[in-house]
Short mmCIF file of C-alpha atoms and ligand atoms in Angstrom, two decimals:
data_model
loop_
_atom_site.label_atom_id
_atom_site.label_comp_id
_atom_site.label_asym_id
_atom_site.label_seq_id
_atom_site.Cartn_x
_atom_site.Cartn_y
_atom_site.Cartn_z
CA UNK A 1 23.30 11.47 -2.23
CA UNK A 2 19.91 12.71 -3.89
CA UNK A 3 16.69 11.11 -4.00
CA UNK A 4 13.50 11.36 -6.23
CA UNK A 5 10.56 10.14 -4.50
CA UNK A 6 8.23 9.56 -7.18
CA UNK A 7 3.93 9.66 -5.66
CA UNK A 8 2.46 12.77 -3.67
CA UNK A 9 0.59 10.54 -0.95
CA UNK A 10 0.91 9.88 2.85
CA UNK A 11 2.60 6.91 1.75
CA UNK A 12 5.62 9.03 -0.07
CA UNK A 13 5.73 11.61 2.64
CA UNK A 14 6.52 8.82 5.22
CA UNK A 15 9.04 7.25 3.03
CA UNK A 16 10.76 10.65 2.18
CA UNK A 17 10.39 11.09 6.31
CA UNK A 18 12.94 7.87 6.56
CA UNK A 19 14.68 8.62 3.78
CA UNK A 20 15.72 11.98 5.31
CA UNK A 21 17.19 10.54 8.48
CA UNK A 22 19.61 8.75 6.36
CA UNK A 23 22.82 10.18 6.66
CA UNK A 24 23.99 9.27 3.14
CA UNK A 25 20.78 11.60 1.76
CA UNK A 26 21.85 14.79 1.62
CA UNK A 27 18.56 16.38 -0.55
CA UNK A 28 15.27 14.68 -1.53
CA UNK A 29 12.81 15.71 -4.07
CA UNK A 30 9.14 14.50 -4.65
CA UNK A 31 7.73 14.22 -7.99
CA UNK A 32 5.00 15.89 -7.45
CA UNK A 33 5.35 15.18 -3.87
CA UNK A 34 3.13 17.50 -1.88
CA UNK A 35 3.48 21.03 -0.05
CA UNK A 36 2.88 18.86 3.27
CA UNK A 37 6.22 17.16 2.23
CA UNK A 38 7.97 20.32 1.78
CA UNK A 39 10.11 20.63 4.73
CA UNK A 40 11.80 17.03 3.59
CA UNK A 41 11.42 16.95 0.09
CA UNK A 42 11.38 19.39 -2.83
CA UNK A 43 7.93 19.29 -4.60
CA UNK A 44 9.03 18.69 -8.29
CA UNK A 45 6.27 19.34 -10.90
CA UNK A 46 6.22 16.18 -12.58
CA UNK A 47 3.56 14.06 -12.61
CA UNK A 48 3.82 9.98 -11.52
CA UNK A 49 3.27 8.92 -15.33
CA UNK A 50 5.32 11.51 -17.36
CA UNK A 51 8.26 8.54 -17.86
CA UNK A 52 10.28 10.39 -19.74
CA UNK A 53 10.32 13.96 -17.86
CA UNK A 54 10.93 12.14 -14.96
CA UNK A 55 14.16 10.31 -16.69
CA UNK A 56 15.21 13.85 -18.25
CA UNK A 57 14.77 15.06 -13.97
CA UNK A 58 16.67 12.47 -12.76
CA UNK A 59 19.54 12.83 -15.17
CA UNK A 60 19.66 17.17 -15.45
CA UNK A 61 19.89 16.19 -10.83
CA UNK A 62 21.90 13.97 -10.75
CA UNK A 63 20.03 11.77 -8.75
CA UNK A 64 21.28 8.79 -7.32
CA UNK A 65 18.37 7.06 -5.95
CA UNK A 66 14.77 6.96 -7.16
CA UNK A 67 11.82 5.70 -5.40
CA UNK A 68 8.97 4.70 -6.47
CA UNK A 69 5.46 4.89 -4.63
CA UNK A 70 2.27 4.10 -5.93
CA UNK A 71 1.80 0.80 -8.75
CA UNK A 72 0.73 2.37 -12.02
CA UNK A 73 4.09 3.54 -13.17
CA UNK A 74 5.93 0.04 -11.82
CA UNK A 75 2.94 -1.34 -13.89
CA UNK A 76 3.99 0.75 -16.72
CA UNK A 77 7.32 0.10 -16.76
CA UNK A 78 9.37 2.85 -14.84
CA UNK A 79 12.07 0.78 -13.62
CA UNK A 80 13.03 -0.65 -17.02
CA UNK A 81 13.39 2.63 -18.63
CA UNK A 82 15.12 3.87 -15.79
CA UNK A 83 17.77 0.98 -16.09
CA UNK A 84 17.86 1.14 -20.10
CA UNK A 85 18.94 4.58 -19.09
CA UNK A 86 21.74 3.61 -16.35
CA UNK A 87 19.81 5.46 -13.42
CA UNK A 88 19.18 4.20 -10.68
CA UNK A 89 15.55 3.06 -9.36
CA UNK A 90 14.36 1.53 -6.51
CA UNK A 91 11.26 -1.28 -7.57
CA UNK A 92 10.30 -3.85 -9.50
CA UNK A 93 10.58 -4.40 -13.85
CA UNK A 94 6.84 -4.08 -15.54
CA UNK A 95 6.75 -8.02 -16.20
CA UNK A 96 7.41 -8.79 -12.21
CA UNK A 97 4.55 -5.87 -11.50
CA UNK A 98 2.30 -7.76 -13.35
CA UNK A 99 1.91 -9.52 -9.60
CA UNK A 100 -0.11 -6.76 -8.98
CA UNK A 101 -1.12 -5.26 -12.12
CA UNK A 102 -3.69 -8.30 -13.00
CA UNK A 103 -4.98 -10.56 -10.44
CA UNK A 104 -5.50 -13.33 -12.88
CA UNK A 105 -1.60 -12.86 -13.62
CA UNK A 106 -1.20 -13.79 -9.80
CA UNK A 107 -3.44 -16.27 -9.26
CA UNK A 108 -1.79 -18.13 -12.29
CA UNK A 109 1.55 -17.67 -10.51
CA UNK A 110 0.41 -18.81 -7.28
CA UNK A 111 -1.17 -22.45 -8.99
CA UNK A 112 2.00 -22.86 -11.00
CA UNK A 113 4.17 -23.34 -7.92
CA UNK A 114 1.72 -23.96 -4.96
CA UNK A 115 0.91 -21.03 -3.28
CA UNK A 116 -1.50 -20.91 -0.77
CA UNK A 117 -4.81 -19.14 -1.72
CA UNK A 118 -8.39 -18.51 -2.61
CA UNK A 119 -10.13 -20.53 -5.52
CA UNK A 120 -11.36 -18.73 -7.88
CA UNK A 121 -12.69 -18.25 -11.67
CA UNK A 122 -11.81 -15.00 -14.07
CA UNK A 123 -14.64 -13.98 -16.53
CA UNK A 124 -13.89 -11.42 -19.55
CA UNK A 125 -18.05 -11.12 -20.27
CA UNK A 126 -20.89 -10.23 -18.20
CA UNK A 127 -22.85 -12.81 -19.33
CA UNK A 128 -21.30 -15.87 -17.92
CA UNK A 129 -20.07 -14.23 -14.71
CA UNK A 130 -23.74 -13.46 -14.11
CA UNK A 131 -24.67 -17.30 -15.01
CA UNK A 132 -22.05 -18.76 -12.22
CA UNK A 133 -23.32 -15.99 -9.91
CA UNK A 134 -26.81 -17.05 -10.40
CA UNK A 135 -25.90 -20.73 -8.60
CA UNK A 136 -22.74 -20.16 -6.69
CA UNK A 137 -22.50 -20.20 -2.57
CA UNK A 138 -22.26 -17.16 -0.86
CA UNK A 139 -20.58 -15.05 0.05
CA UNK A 140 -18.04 -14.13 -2.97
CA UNK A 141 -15.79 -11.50 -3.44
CA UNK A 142 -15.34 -9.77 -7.07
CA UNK A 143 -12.19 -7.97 -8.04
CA UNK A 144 -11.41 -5.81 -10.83
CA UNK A 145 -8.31 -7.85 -12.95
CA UNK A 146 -6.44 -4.66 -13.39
CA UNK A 147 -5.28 -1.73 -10.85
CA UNK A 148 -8.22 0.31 -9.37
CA UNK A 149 -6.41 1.85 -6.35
CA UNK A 150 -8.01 -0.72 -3.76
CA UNK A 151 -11.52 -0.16 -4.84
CA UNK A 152 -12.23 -2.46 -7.12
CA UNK A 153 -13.21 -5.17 -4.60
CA UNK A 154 -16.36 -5.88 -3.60
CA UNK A 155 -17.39 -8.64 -0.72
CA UNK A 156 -20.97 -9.40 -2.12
CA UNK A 157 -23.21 -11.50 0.56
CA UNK A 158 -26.20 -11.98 -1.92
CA UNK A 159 -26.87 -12.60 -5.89
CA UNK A 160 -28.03 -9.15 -6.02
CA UNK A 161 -24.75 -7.20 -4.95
CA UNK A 162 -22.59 -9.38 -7.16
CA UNK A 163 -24.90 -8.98 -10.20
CA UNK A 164 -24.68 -4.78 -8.93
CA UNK A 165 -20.83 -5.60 -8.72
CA UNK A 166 -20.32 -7.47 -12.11
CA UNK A 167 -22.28 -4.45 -13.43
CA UNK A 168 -19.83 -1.59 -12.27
CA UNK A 169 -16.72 -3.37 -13.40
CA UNK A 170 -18.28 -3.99 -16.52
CA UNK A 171 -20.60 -2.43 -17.96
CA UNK A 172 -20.33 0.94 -16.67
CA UNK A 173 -16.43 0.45 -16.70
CA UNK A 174 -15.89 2.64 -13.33
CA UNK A 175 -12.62 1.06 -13.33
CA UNK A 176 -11.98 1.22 -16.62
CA UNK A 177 -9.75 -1.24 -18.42
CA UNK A 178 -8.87 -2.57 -15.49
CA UNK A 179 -12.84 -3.89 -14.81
CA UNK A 180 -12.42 -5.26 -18.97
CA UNK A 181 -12.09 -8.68 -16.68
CA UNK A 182 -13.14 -9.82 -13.37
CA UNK A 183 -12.41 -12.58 -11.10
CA UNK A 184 -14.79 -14.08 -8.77
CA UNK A 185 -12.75 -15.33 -5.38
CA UNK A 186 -14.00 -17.94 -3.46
CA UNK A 187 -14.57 -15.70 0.30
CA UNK A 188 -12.24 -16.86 2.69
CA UNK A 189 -12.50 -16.40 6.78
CA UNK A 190 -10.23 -14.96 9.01
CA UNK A 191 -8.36 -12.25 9.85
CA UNK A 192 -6.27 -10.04 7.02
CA UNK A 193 -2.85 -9.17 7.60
CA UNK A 194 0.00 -7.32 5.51
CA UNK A 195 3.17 -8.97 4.76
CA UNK A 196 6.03 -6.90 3.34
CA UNK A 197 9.20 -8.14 2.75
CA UNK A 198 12.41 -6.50 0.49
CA UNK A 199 14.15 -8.58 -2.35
CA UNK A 200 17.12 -8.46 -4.05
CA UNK A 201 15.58 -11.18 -6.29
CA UNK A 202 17.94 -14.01 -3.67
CA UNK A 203 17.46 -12.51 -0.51
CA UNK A 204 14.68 -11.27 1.63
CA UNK A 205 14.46 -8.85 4.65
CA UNK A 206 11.01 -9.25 5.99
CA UNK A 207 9.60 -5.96 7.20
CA UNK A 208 7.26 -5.93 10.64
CA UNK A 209 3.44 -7.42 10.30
CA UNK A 210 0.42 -4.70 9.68
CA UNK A 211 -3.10 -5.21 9.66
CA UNK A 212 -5.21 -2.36 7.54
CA UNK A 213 -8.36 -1.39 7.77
CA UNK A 214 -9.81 -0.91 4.60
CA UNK A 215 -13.59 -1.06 4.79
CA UNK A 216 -14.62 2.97 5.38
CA UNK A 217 -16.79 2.28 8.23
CA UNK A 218 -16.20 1.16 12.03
CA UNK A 219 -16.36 -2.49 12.55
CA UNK A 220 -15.73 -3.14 9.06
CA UNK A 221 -18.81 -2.14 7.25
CA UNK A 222 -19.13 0.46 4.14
CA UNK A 223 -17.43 0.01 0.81
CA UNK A 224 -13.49 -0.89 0.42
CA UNK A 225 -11.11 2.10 0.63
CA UNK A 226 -7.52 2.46 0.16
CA UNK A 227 -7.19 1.70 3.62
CA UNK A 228 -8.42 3.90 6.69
CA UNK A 229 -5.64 2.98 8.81
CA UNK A 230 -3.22 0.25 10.11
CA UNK A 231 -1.26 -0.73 13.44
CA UNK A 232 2.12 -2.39 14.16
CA UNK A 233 3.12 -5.23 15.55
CA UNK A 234 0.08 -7.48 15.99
CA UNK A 235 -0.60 -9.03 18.92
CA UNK A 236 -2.83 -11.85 17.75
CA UNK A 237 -0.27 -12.90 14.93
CA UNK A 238 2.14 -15.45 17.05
CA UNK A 239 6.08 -15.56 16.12
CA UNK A 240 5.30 -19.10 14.30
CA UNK A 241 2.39 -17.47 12.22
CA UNK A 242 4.34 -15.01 11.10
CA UNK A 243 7.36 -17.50 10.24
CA UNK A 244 4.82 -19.32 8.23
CA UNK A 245 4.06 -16.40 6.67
CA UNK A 246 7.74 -15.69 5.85
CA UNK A 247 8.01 -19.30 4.17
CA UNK A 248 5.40 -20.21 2.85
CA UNK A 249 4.38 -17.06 1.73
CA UNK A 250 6.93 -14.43 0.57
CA UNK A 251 10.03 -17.06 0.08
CA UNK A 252 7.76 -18.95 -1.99
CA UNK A 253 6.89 -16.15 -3.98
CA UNK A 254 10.50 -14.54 -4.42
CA UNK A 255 11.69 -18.26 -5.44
CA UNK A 256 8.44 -18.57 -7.96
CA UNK A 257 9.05 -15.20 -10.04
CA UNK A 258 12.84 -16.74 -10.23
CA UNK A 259 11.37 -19.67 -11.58
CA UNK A 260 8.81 -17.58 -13.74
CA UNK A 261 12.32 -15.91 -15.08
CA UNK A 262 11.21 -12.85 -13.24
CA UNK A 263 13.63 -12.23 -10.97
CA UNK A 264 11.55 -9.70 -7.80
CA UNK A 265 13.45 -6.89 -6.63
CA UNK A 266 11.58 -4.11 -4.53
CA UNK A 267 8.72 -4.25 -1.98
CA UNK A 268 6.66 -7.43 -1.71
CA UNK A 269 3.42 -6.65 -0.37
CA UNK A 270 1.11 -9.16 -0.05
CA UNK A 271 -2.52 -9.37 1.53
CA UNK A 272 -3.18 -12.48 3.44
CA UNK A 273 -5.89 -14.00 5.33
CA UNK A 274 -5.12 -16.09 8.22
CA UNK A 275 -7.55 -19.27 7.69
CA UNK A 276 -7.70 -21.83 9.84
CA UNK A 277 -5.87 -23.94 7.15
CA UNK A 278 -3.16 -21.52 7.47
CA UNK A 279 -2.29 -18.39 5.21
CA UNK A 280 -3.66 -17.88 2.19
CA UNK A 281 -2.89 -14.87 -0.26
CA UNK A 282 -5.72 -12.80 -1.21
CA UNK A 283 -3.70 -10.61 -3.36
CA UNK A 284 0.05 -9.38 -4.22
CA UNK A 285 1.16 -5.26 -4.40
CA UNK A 286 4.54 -4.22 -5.73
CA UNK A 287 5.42 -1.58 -3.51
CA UNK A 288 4.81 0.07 -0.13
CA UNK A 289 1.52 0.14 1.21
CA UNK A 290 -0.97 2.77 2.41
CA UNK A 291 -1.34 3.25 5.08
CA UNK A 292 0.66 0.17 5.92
CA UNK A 293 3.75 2.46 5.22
CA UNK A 294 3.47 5.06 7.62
CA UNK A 295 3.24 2.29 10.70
CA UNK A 296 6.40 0.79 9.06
CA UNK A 297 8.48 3.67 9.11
CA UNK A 298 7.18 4.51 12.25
CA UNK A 299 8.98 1.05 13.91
CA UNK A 300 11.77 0.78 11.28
CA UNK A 301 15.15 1.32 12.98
CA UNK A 302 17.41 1.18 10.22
CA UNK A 303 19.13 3.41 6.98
CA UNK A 304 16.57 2.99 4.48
CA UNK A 305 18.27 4.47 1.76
CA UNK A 306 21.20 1.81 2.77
CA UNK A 307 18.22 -0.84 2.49
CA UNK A 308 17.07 0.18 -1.07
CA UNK A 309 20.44 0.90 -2.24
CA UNK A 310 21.67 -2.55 -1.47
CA UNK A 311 18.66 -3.72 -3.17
CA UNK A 312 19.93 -2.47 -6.35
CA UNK A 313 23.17 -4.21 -5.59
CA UNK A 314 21.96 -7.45 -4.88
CA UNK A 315 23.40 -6.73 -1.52
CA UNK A 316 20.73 -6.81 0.67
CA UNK A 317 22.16 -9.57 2.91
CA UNK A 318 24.93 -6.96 3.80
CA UNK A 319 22.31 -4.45 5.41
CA UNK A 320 20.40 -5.29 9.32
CA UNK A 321 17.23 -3.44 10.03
CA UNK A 322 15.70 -3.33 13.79
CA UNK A 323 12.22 -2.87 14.79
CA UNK A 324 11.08 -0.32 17.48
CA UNK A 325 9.45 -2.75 20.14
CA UNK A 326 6.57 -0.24 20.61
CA UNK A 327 3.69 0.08 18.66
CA UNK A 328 1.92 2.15 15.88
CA UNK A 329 -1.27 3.31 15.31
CA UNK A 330 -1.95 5.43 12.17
CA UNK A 331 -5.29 6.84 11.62
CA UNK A 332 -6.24 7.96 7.73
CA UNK A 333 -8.41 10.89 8.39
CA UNK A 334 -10.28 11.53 5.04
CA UNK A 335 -12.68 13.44 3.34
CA UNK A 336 -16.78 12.75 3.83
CA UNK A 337 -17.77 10.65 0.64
CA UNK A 338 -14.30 8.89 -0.16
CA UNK A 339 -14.15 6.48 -1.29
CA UNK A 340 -16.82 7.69 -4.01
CA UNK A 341 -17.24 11.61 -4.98
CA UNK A 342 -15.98 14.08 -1.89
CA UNK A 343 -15.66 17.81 -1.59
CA UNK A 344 -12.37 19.35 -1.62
CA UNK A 345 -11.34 23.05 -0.38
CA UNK A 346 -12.23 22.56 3.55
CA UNK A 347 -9.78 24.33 5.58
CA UNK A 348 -7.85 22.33 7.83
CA UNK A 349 -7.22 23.52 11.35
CA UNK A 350 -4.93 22.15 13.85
CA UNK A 351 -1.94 21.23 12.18
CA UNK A 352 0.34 23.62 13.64
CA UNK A 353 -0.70 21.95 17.42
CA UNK A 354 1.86 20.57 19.03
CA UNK A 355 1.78 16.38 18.89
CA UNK A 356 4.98 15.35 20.86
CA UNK A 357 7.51 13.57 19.49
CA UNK A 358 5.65 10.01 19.39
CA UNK A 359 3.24 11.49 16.76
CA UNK A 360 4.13 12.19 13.29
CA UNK A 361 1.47 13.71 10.53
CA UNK A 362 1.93 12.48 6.95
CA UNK A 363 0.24 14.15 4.12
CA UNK A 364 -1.69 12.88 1.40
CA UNK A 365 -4.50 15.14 0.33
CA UNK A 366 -3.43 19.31 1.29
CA UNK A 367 -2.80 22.15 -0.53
CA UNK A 368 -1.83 25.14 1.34
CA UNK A 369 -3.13 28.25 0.05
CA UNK A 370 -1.79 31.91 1.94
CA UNK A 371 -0.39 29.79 4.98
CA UNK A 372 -3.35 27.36 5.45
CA UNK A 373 -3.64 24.21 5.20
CA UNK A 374 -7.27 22.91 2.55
CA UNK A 375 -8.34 19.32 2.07
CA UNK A 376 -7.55 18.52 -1.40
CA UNK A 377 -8.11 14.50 -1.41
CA UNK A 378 -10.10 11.72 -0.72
CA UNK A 379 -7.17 10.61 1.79
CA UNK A 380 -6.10 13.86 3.44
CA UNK A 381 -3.86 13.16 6.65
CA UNK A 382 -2.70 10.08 8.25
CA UNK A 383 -2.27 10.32 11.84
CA UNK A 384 0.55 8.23 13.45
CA UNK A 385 1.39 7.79 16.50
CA UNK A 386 3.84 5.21 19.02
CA UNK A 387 3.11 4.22 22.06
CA UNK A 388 4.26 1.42 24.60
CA UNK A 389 1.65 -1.46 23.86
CA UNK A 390 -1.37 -1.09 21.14
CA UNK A 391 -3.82 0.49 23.67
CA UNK A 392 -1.19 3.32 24.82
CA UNK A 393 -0.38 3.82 21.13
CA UNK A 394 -3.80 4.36 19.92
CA UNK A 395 -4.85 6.46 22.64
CA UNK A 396 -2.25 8.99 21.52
CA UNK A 397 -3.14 8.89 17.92
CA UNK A 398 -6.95 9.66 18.86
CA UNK A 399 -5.71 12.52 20.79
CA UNK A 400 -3.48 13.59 18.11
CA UNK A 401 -6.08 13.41 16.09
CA UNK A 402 -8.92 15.19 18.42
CA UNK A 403 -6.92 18.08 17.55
CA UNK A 404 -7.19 18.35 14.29
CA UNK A 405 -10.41 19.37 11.92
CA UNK A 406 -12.00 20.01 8.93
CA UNK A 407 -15.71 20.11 7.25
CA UNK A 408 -16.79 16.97 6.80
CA UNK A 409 -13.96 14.95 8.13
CA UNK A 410 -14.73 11.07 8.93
CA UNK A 411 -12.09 8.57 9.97
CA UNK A 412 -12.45 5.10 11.87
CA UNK A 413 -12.75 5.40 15.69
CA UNK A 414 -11.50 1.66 15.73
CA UNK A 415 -8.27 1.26 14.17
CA UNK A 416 -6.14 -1.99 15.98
CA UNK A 417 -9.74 -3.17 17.71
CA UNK A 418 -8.69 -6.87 16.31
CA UNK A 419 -5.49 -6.43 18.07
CA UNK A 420 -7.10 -5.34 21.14
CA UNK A 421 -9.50 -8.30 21.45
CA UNK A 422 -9.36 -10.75 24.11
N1 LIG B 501 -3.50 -0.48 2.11
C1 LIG B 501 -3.65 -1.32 1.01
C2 LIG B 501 -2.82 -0.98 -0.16
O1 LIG B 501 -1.91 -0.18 -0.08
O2 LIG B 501 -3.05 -1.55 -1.21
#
């Protein structure tokens, strides 16, 4: 069978990395994909939002399977041109991404059938955002409505940095449309977790719990990031948290977009915080995350192309997936600036080292230029590693990662510390 993997980040190289190990998969392509993904998949030089090359690729290849990354093009509607063209796509329709693709879409969803989370209030002018912000409690958190890669969130302690928040969104639009309207979230304590699940629209196959790390700096400070790293299973999270989770959480959700008329087939993702009044979902994703991923497909024991293929089907109840007891540590190593403006073109050294076979290196941000390897991202490598408990496991990604280097290279020297507590 042959797969297009459509994205060119860490995330995509790890799925393509699963995808590969599939015995059904006999040749994988990447649109663009990545030269760090070229031993597994093809780069194909089509970018994530040409719709209609990547239709005209799929059906000149004969591919069986696509896959499908990163949000904008499940936002845009991939998967429904895909099926109006009888190929087959892995992901969610445009009006079920709309979980993701506005915030005040989601947070409608979750009052209209009683999911857990956040209160909150959605503002399409400056003017009265900055009038509630001038007598509201803090802290608050302000999101961009639309998709801003993870960085349109801002935790804002004081008057000042929501007013310098509300400002960015917009008035000098650095996200765009997708700043045109912003919510302000009630800030809610406790500890974050990922919950991804699979859906055939009836059933669910939960995938294992990750925490990220998304704040750039060490103990959580600096701005919000795509995520600098994530670790798998979590120790703190009990088995009847996490079945909590399950229910009230991602069944709840699956059963609400069937009562929306939505039906939800692909990759739940959903951010939650664990409050002491139980879950509560601080937002939804349609698809894998990153760096969430690469942990994932570190631990999954299982065909994933069987797993998405089913999904298709409606079949999913007719596929089992295991979990590799050990755990994961993936470290995002990135490039000094991200998540704002970076430098790109630093030569990479240390790739070719050897990392044992508990340690896998995903690309996001190369380019290889005359046989070396140059940063070419905000999000260059992620670093993964397994190891027997959390501490063993991050001690080899750290000294997988000790051995590689390039200008200007920061990552967080913490990944998994909540894990590691007490
Ligand atoms: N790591 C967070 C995300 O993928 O959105």
């Amino acid at each position: 069978m042959k797969v297009l993997v459509i994205g060119s980040g860490a995330r995509e190289h790890a799925l393509a990395w699963k995808l590969s190990q599939s015995p059904h998969v006999t040749k994988i392509y990447a649109a663009p994909g990545s030269q760090g993904m070229a031993g597994i998949a093809e780069p194909v030089n089509i970018k994530v939002d040409a719709h209609n090359e990547l239709v005209a690729f799929a059906r000149e290849n004969k591919i069986d399977l696509t896959v499908v990354g990163p949000e904008d093009p499940l936002v845009a509607g991939i998967v429904d041109l895909f099926q109006r063209k009888h190929l087959r796509i892995y992901g969610p329709t445009a009006k079920a991404a709309r979980l993701e693709g506005s915030k005040a879409f989601a947070k409608d969803v979750m009052s209209r059938h009683g999911i857990q989370t956040g209160g909150h209030k959605v503002y399409d002018k400056a003017a009265p955002a900055l009038e509630y912000l001038a007598n509201c409690d803090y802290p608050v958190v302000i999101k961009a409505d639309g998709l801003a890669a993870g960085k349109g969130v801002f935790i804002c302690r004081t008057q000042e940095e929501a007013e310098a928040a509300v400002a960015e969104a917009m008035v000098e639009k650095r996200f765009g449309d997708a700043g045109r309207k912003v919510l302000i979230e009630d800030f809610l304590q406790g500890e974050e977790v990922s919950v991804h699940a699979i859906s055939d629209g009836h059933n669910i196959l939960p995938l294992c719990l990750a925490q990220d790390h998304k704040p750039v700096g060490d103990g959580d400070t600096g701005e919000n990031t795509g995520g600098m790293g994530t670790y798998s299973p979590l120790p703190q999270i009990t088995d009847a948290q996490n079945s909590v989770l399950e229910r009230d959480v991602v069944v709840q959700t699956i059963h609400a977009m069937n009562r929306e008329g939505e039906p939800y087939k692909g990759t739940l993702f959903v951010g939650c915080m664990m409050t002491k009044q139980g879950p509560k979902v601080l937002e939804y994703n349609v698809r894998f995350g990153d760096p969430e991923t690469q942990s994932i497909m570190m631990r999954m024991k299982g065909d994933l192309f069987e797993v998405l293929n089913a999904t298709i089907d409606g079949k999913l109840d007719t596929v089992e997936v295991d979990w590799d007891p050990r755990s994961v540590v993936t470290v995002v190593l990135a490039s000094g600036g991200y998540p704002r403006d970076y430098e790109k073109g630093y030569k990479i050294k240390g790739l070719d080292s050897g990392f044992g076979p508990d340690v896998q290196v995903f690309h996001a941000g190369t380019k290889k230029v005359d046989g070396d390897w140059y940063t070419n991202g905000g999000r260059v490598l992620s670093v993964c590693a397994l190891g027997s408990d959390l501490k063993d496991a991050r001690a080899k990604a750290y000294a997988a990662v000790d051995k590689i280097h390039f200008d200007k290279m920061i990552y967080r020297k913490d990944i998994g510390f909540r894990g590691l507590k007490g």
